Every structure is written in structure tokens, then in C-alpha cells.
mmCIF file of C-alpha atoms in Angstrom:
data_model
loop_
_atom_site.group_PDB
_atom_site.id
_atom_site.type_symbol
_atom_site.label_atom_id
_atom_site.label_comp_id
_atom_site.label_asym_id
_atom_site.label_seq_id
_atom_site.Cartn_x
_atom_site.Cartn_y
_atom_site.Cartn_z
ATOM 1 C CA MET A 1 11.124 -5.878 -19.203
ATOM 2 C CA GLY A 2 9.101 -3.764 -17.024
ATOM 3 C CA TYR A 3 5.272 -4.711 -18.546
ATOM 4 C CA VAL A 4 6.778 -8.367 -18.409
ATOM 5 C CA PHE A 5 7.461 -8.120 -14.850
ATOM 6 C CA LEU A 6 3.716 -6.377 -14.750
ATOM 7 C CA VAL A 7 2.006 -9.001 -16.595
ATOM 8 C CA VAL A 8 4.073 -11.909 -14.978
ATOM 9 C CA GLY A 9 3.034 -10.099 -11.219
ATOM 10 C CA ILE A 10 -0.743 -9.779 -12.449
ATOM 11 C CA VAL A 11 -0.905 -13.393 -12.926
ATOM 12 C CA ALA A 12 0.699 -14.720 -9.891
ATOM 13 C CA THR A 13 -1.964 -11.610 -8.194
ATOM 14 C CA ILE A 14 -4.023 -14.016 -9.363
ATOM 15 C CA ILE A 15 -3.677 -17.132 -8.935
ATOM 16 C CA PHE A 16 -2.845 -16.079 -5.446
ATOM 17 C CA LEU A 17 -6.321 -15.106 -5.196
ATOM 18 C CA ILE A 18 -7.957 -17.883 -5.800
ATOM 19 C CA LYS A 19 -5.450 -19.969 -3.392
ATOM 20 C CA ARG A 20 -5.253 -17.878 -0.972
ATOM 21 C CA THR A 21 -7.820 -18.999 1.761
ATOM 22 C CA THR A 22 -7.661 -17.902 5.481
ATOM 23 C CA ASN A 23 -5.696 -21.016 5.752
ATOM 24 C CA VAL A 24 -2.262 -19.174 5.095
ATOM 25 C CA THR A 25 0.411 -22.480 3.625
ATOM 26 C CA ILE A 26 3.701 -22.167 2.396
ATOM 27 C CA ASP A 27 2.637 -22.345 -1.522
ATOM 28 C CA VAL A 28 0.486 -19.634 -0.629
ATOM 29 C CA VAL A 29 2.726 -17.726 0.858
ATOM 30 C CA ALA A 30 5.865 -18.321 -2.455
ATOM 31 C CA ILE A 31 3.406 -16.971 -4.825
ATOM 32 C CA LYS A 32 2.347 -14.153 -2.638
ATOM 33 C CA SER A 33 5.953 -13.311 -3.044
ATOM 34 C CA ILE A 34 6.534 -13.836 -6.045
ATOM 35 C CA ALA A 35 3.705 -11.829 -6.811
ATOM 36 C CA SER A 36 5.709 -8.831 -4.625
ATOM 37 C CA MET A 37 8.461 -8.918 -6.414
ATOM 38 C CA GLY A 38 6.289 -8.491 -9.563
ATOM 39 C CA PHE A 39 5.565 -4.768 -8.491
ATOM 40 C CA ILE A 40 9.268 -4.302 -7.446
ATOM 41 C CA LEU A 41 11.155 -5.280 -10.151
ATOM 42 C CA SER A 42 8.752 -3.586 -12.134
ATOM 43 C CA ALA A 43 8.715 -0.390 -10.552
ATOM 44 C CA ILE A 44 13.090 -1.070 -11.399
ATOM 45 C CA PHE A 45 12.521 -1.733 -14.720
ATOM 46 C CA PHE A 46 10.353 0.658 -16.150
ATOM 47 C CA PHE A 47 12.433 2.951 -14.553
ATOM 48 C CA MET A 48 15.924 2.259 -15.377
ATOM 49 C CA ASP A 49 13.984 1.848 -19.147
ATOM 50 C CA ASN A 50 12.855 5.866 -18.060
ATOM 51 C CA GLU A 51 15.158 8.180 -19.420
ATOM 52 C CA ALA A 52 13.021 11.090 -18.178
ATOM 53 C CA CYS A 53 13.136 9.489 -14.448
ATOM 54 C CA PRO A 54 15.160 11.495 -11.717
ATOM 55 C CA ASP A 55 17.148 8.923 -10.065
ATOM 56 C CA TYR A 56 15.924 10.299 -6.555
ATOM 57 C CA LEU A 57 11.891 9.336 -7.902
ATOM 58 C CA GLY A 58 13.300 5.769 -8.595
ATOM 59 C CA ALA A 59 14.501 5.290 -6.084
ATOM 60 C CA PHE A 60 12.390 6.349 -3.123
ATOM 61 C CA THR A 61 8.676 4.417 -5.357
ATOM 62 C CA ILE A 62 11.371 1.668 -5.776
ATOM 63 C CA GLY A 63 12.090 1.847 -1.647
ATOM 64 C CA GLY A 64 8.089 2.554 -1.147
ATOM 65 C CA ALA A 65 8.043 -1.045 -3.296
ATOM 66 C CA CYS A 66 9.629 -2.851 -1.021
ATOM 67 C CA PHE A 67 8.979 -1.805 2.145
ATOM 68 C CA GLY A 68 5.726 -3.005 0.762
ATOM 69 C CA MET A 69 7.153 -5.786 0.273
ATOM 70 C CA LEU A 70 8.943 -6.480 3.756
ATOM 71 C CA GLY A 71 5.010 -5.432 5.404
ATOM 72 C CA ASP A 72 3.547 -7.983 3.603
ATOM 73 C CA ILE A 73 6.049 -10.707 5.146
ATOM 74 C CA VAL A 74 5.265 -9.662 8.194
ATOM 75 C CA LEU A 75 2.211 -9.555 9.159
ATOM 76 C CA ASP A 76 2.068 -13.536 6.742
ATOM 77 C CA LEU A 77 4.172 -13.539 9.968
ATOM 78 C CA LYS A 78 1.273 -13.434 11.490
ATOM 79 C CA TYR A 79 -0.064 -17.119 11.060
ATOM 80 C CA SER A 80 2.323 -18.641 11.828
ATOM 81 C CA LYS A 81 3.244 -21.070 14.812
ATOM 82 C CA LEU A 82 5.980 -17.526 15.408
ATOM 83 C CA ASN A 83 2.769 -16.357 18.871
ATOM 84 C CA ASP A 84 4.012 -13.064 18.735
ATOM 85 C CA ALA A 85 0.919 -11.457 16.079
ATOM 86 C CA ASP A 86 0.605 -8.137 18.353
ATOM 87 C CA ARG A 87 4.388 -8.008 17.553
ATOM 88 C CA CYS A 88 4.125 -8.800 13.609
ATOM 89 C CA THR A 89 0.794 -6.208 12.953
ATOM 90 C CA ASN A 90 3.223 -3.559 15.192
ATOM 91 C CA LEU A 91 5.986 -3.895 12.775
ATOM 92 C CA GLY A 92 3.515 -4.329 9.139
ATOM 93 C CA PHE A 93 2.393 -1.320 10.127
ATOM 94 C CA TRP A 94 5.581 0.191 11.055
ATOM 95 C CA ALA A 95 7.152 -1.009 6.475
ATOM 96 C CA PHE A 96 4.568 0.415 5.429
ATOM 97 C CA LEU A 97 4.179 3.494 7.029
ATOM 98 C CA ILE A 98 7.930 3.788 5.818
ATOM 99 C CA GLY A 99 7.208 2.449 2.974
ATOM 100 C CA HIS A 100 4.580 6.073 2.028
ATOM 101 C CA ILE A 101 6.939 8.125 3.348
ATOM 102 C CA PHE A 102 9.398 7.084 0.435
ATOM 103 C CA TYR A 103 6.671 7.367 -1.539
ATOM 104 C CA SER A 104 5.684 10.831 -0.121
ATOM 105 C CA ILE A 105 9.930 11.921 -0.502
ATOM 106 C CA ALA A 106 9.904 10.562 -4.068
ATOM 107 C CA MET A 107 6.770 12.768 -5.448
ATOM 108 C CA VAL A 108 8.646 15.674 -3.772
ATOM 109 C CA SER A 109 11.729 15.013 -4.478
ATOM 110 C CA VAL A 110 10.424 16.037 -8.102
ATOM 111 C CA TYR A 111 7.484 18.096 -7.105
ATOM 112 C CA GLY A 112 8.059 20.339 -5.462
ATOM 113 C CA ILE A 113 5.893 21.786 -3.234
ATOM 114 C CA GLU A 114 3.199 24.398 -3.105
ATOM 115 C CA LEU A 115 0.772 25.548 -1.564
ATOM 116 C CA ILE A 116 -1.999 24.073 -3.048
ATOM 117 C CA ASN A 117 -0.104 20.517 -1.592
ATOM 118 C CA VAL A 118 0.017 21.483 0.856
ATOM 119 C CA ILE A 119 -3.566 22.362 1.694
ATOM 120 C CA CYS A 120 -4.089 18.502 -0.044
ATOM 121 C CA VAL A 121 -1.872 17.424 2.887
ATOM 122 C CA ALA A 122 -2.942 19.549 5.049
ATOM 123 C CA ILE A 123 -6.553 17.837 4.988
ATOM 124 C CA GLY A 124 -5.479 14.544 4.119
ATOM 125 C CA ILE A 125 -3.932 14.447 7.824
ATOM 126 C CA VAL A 126 -7.215 15.699 10.064
ATOM 127 C CA ALA A 127 -9.054 13.097 7.385
ATOM 128 C CA GLY A 128 -6.828 10.430 8.044
ATOM 129 C CA ILE A 129 -7.032 10.826 12.352
ATOM 130 C CA ILE A 130 -10.729 11.277 11.994
ATOM 131 C CA ILE A 131 -11.428 8.283 10.092
ATOM 132 C CA ALA A 132 -9.420 6.383 12.086
ATOM 133 C CA VAL A 133 -10.953 7.477 15.580
ATOM 134 C CA LEU A 134 -14.714 7.437 13.440
ATOM 135 C CA SER A 135 -14.727 4.170 11.926
ATOM 136 C CA GLU A 136 -14.021 1.693 15.357
ATOM 137 C CA LYS A 137 -17.790 3.198 16.141
ATOM 138 C CA ILE A 138 -18.862 3.156 12.177
ATOM 139 C CA MET A 139 -17.143 -0.118 11.256
ATOM 140 C CA LYS A 140 -17.544 -2.338 15.208
ATOM 141 C CA LEU A 141 -14.109 -2.324 15.182
ATOM 142 C CA GLU A 142 -11.410 -2.612 17.772
ATOM 143 C CA TYR A 143 -8.269 -1.544 17.747
ATOM 144 C CA GLY A 144 -7.673 -1.941 21.097
ATOM 145 C CA LYS A 145 -3.507 -1.421 21.578
ATOM 146 C CA PHE A 146 -3.398 -0.856 18.099
ATOM 147 C CA LYS A 147 -5.258 1.955 18.588
ATOM 148 C CA LYS A 148 -2.710 4.595 18.621
ATOM 149 C CA ILE A 149 -0.424 3.359 15.541
ATOM 150 C CA THR A 150 -3.388 2.484 14.085
ATOM 151 C CA ILE A 151 -4.367 6.964 13.786
ATOM 152 C CA LEU A 152 -0.908 7.646 13.045
ATOM 153 C CA TYR A 153 -0.817 4.643 10.177
ATOM 154 C CA SER A 154 -4.284 6.737 8.889
ATOM 155 C CA ALA A 155 -2.497 9.552 8.605
ATOM 156 C CA VAL A 156 0.840 9.074 6.891
ATOM 157 C CA LEU A 157 -0.752 7.301 3.999
ATOM 158 C CA CYS A 158 -3.709 9.567 3.665
ATOM 159 C CA MET A 159 -1.188 12.644 3.955
ATOM 160 C CA THR A 160 0.605 10.330 0.784
ATOM 161 C CA LEU A 161 -2.922 10.996 -1.244
ATOM 162 C CA GLY A 162 -2.884 14.282 -0.478
ATOM 163 C CA PHE A 163 0.199 13.987 -1.879
ATOM 164 C CA ALA A 164 -0.431 12.772 -5.188
ATOM 165 C CA GLY A 165 -4.104 14.365 -5.587
ATOM 166 C CA GLY A 166 -1.817 18.227 -4.433
ATOM 167 C CA TYR A 167 0.735 16.627 -7.493
ATOM 168 C CA THR A 168 -2.352 16.044 -9.468
ATOM 169 C CA ILE A 169 -4.050 19.255 -9.833
ATOM 170 C CA THR A 170 -0.799 21.115 -10.054
ATOM 171 C CA GLU A 171 1.118 19.154 -12.804
ATOM 172 C CA CYS A 172 -2.137 19.825 -15.263
ATOM 173 C CA TYR A 173 -3.603 15.731 -14.614
ATOM 174 C CA THR A 174 -0.064 14.482 -16.395
ATOM 175 C CA LEU A 175 -0.777 10.716 -16.081
ATOM 176 C CA HIS A 176 2.184 9.678 -13.892
ATOM 177 C CA SER A 177 0.354 12.314 -11.368
ATOM 178 C CA VAL A 178 -2.775 10.089 -12.166
ATOM 179 C CA LEU A 179 -2.405 7.053 -11.854
ATOM 180 C CA LEU A 180 -0.499 7.838 -8.415
ATOM 181 C CA ASN A 181 -3.635 9.503 -7.306
ATOM 182 C CA ILE A 182 -5.076 6.313 -8.101
ATOM 183 C CA GLY A 183 -2.688 3.817 -6.362
ATOM 184 C CA PHE A 184 -2.760 6.399 -3.156
ATOM 185 C CA ALA A 185 -6.652 6.003 -3.560
ATOM 186 C CA LEU A 186 -6.934 1.784 -3.895
ATOM 187 C CA PHE A 187 -3.886 1.101 -1.099
ATOM 188 C CA VAL A 188 -6.355 3.574 1.300
ATOM 189 C CA LEU A 189 -9.924 1.181 0.463
ATOM 190 C CA SER A 190 -6.922 -2.368 1.111
ATOM 191 C CA ASP A 191 -6.645 -0.961 4.030
ATOM 192 C CA ALA A 192 -10.128 0.131 4.567
ATOM 193 C CA PHE A 193 -10.679 -3.928 4.163
ATOM 194 C CA LEU A 194 -7.672 -4.896 6.221
ATOM 195 C CA ALA A 195 -9.064 -2.822 9.824
ATOM 196 C CA GLY A 196 -12.519 -4.834 9.502
ATOM 197 C CA ILE A 197 -10.429 -7.334 8.853
ATOM 198 C CA TYR A 198 -8.883 -7.235 11.892
ATOM 199 C CA PHE A 199 -10.363 -4.534 13.746
ATOM 200 C CA SER A 200 -13.363 -6.126 13.758
ATOM 201 C CA LYS A 201 -15.181 -7.206 16.636
ATOM 202 C CA LYS A 202 -17.209 -9.875 14.499
ATOM 203 C CA PRO A 203 -15.282 -12.478 14.143
ATOM 204 C CA GLU A 204 -16.731 -14.262 10.913
ATOM 205 C CA ASP A 205 -15.578 -10.782 9.406
ATOM 206 C CA ARG A 206 -11.458 -11.903 10.518
ATOM 207 C CA THR A 207 -11.928 -14.917 7.900
ATOM 208 C CA ASN A 208 -14.312 -14.039 5.682
ATOM 209 C CA ARG A 209 -12.874 -14.567 2.124
ATOM 210 C CA LYS A 210 -14.442 -11.306 -0.013
ATOM 211 C CA ALA A 211 -13.210 -8.583 1.796
ATOM 212 C CA ILE A 212 -9.109 -10.755 1.998
ATOM 213 C CA VAL A 213 -9.703 -11.115 -1.956
ATOM 214 C CA LEU A 214 -10.336 -7.411 -1.630
ATOM 215 C CA ASN A 215 -8.587 -6.405 0.217
ATOM 216 C CA HIS A 216 -4.973 -7.635 -1.620
ATOM 217 C CA THR A 217 -7.143 -7.095 -5.015
ATOM 218 C CA THR A 218 -7.284 -2.812 -4.680
ATOM 219 C CA TYR A 219 -3.294 -3.925 -2.322
ATOM 220 C CA TYR A 220 -1.793 -5.112 -5.819
ATOM 221 C CA ALA A 221 -3.322 -2.573 -7.920
ATOM 222 C CA ALA A 222 -2.264 0.175 -6.028
ATOM 223 C CA GLN A 223 1.396 -1.141 -5.582
ATOM 224 C CA TYR A 224 1.351 -1.903 -9.474
ATOM 225 C CA ILE A 225 -0.764 0.911 -10.739
ATOM 226 C CA ILE A 226 2.310 3.333 -9.056
ATOM 227 C CA ALA A 227 5.290 0.904 -10.459
ATOM 228 C CA LEU A 228 3.284 1.340 -13.835
ATOM 229 C CA SER A 229 3.438 5.475 -13.083
ATOM 230 C CA LEU A 230 6.871 5.727 -13.195
ATOM 231 C CA ALA A 231 7.297 4.702 -16.975
ATOM 232 C CA PHE A 232 5.696 7.517 -17.343
ATOM 233 C CA TYR A 233 6.907 10.505 -15.423
ATOM 234 C CA ARG A 234 8.493 12.972 -18.634
ATOM 235 C CA GLY A 235 9.906 15.818 -16.179
#
């Protein structure tokens, strides 16, 4: 069943990408919700069908996916008539940040922590902070009131990638660890596109359809690859 929901979700994602413009309509949000439910249900069934997959790995990976969907919903409310865009953006940051913490706990629960993991995580955190600080000038962004949460989120995001990178090395490039590494690398790329959409100093960049499509393409690819990784954990 995991592969069934994987296919359904990917199809929904493709339809969403075709219909998604700079205007967020109810129909588009509904299709996007199906795409998001796809990676959550895929993760659930990949976990259930893999007897070797530990409970903590499955539970925290699914939890991370759920917080991802929650972040999606909250960020889309930014475009609604609630007139509270700043609060929605802030809550979206926190939802995704908690999701990455869940993903990190999932990895630690099965792989533990070795010196190489500590080194990779430390490098990830420092890199995340540097990227967030320098990106304003390099990418011509303006974080404004969201600068602190952006730096914190970037550090946690790159920390998660650091965990995945470290485990890819310590686990000798098992398919599960490689898929996680690819998934979180795509997450970083997705958020780079999102930063331009949300914080660019150029108004035209915030409605750039190419950037919007690339952001969602890399994001959904990340979530589905992370969900798929549960099918290949072998202990």
C-alpha cells in the first residue's frame, strides 16, 4: 500500500504544480493537501510493511511528515483573508523546525551517536547559521522581523542534514541512509527557493512561477524520498 499512496501522491503533486500559480485558490489547496497526505500515508504503510523498521524510527519519521503538512497548511493561510500573514509565516517556521527535530530524533533512535555524527552535525549547524546570515546579502533578501527564526531554522535544518550525512558514512552507504541524505539535501534546496519567494527585495521574485514550482518540486521530492526510506531500513 505504501507504493500505492506514493504514486497517488506524486500524481496529485504533479497536478498541483500545473495548477499552482501566484494565486492560492481552494482547489489548489485541496490538491496540495492530497499530495501532502500522500507522503504521510506512504510513510505509515512503508513503516507497517517493513518488519525490520523500529517503532521509534517509524513514529518520529511519520511525526516529522505530519509537522511538514501542518507547516504547509499554515503557510498557505498566509494567502487567505485572515490578515495575519506574519503570524502564519512564524507558525510555519516553527512547524517545519519541529518536524526536522522529529526527523533527527528518528535517526538518532536507530543509529545512535558516534564522533563522526557529532562532527557532521556541528558542521551542519555552523553552516546553517552562516548560510542564513550571508544569504541576505548574496541573494538580496530581507528577513526583517523573521531574521532570528530564520537563523534558528536554518541551523536546525542543516543539523538534520548533518545527521543524515554522518549516518550515511557510519552505515556504509546503506540505501536507507542514502535516501535520507538525498531527502534532506532536497529540503535545503527547497528552502533556498522559498527564501527568495518570501524575502526577496525584488517584488517580482516573490511571484516568480519558476521559483514557486522548483520550491514545491524539491519539497515534495524530499518528503516522498524520506517516506520511502522507511521501506529500506534493514537494521
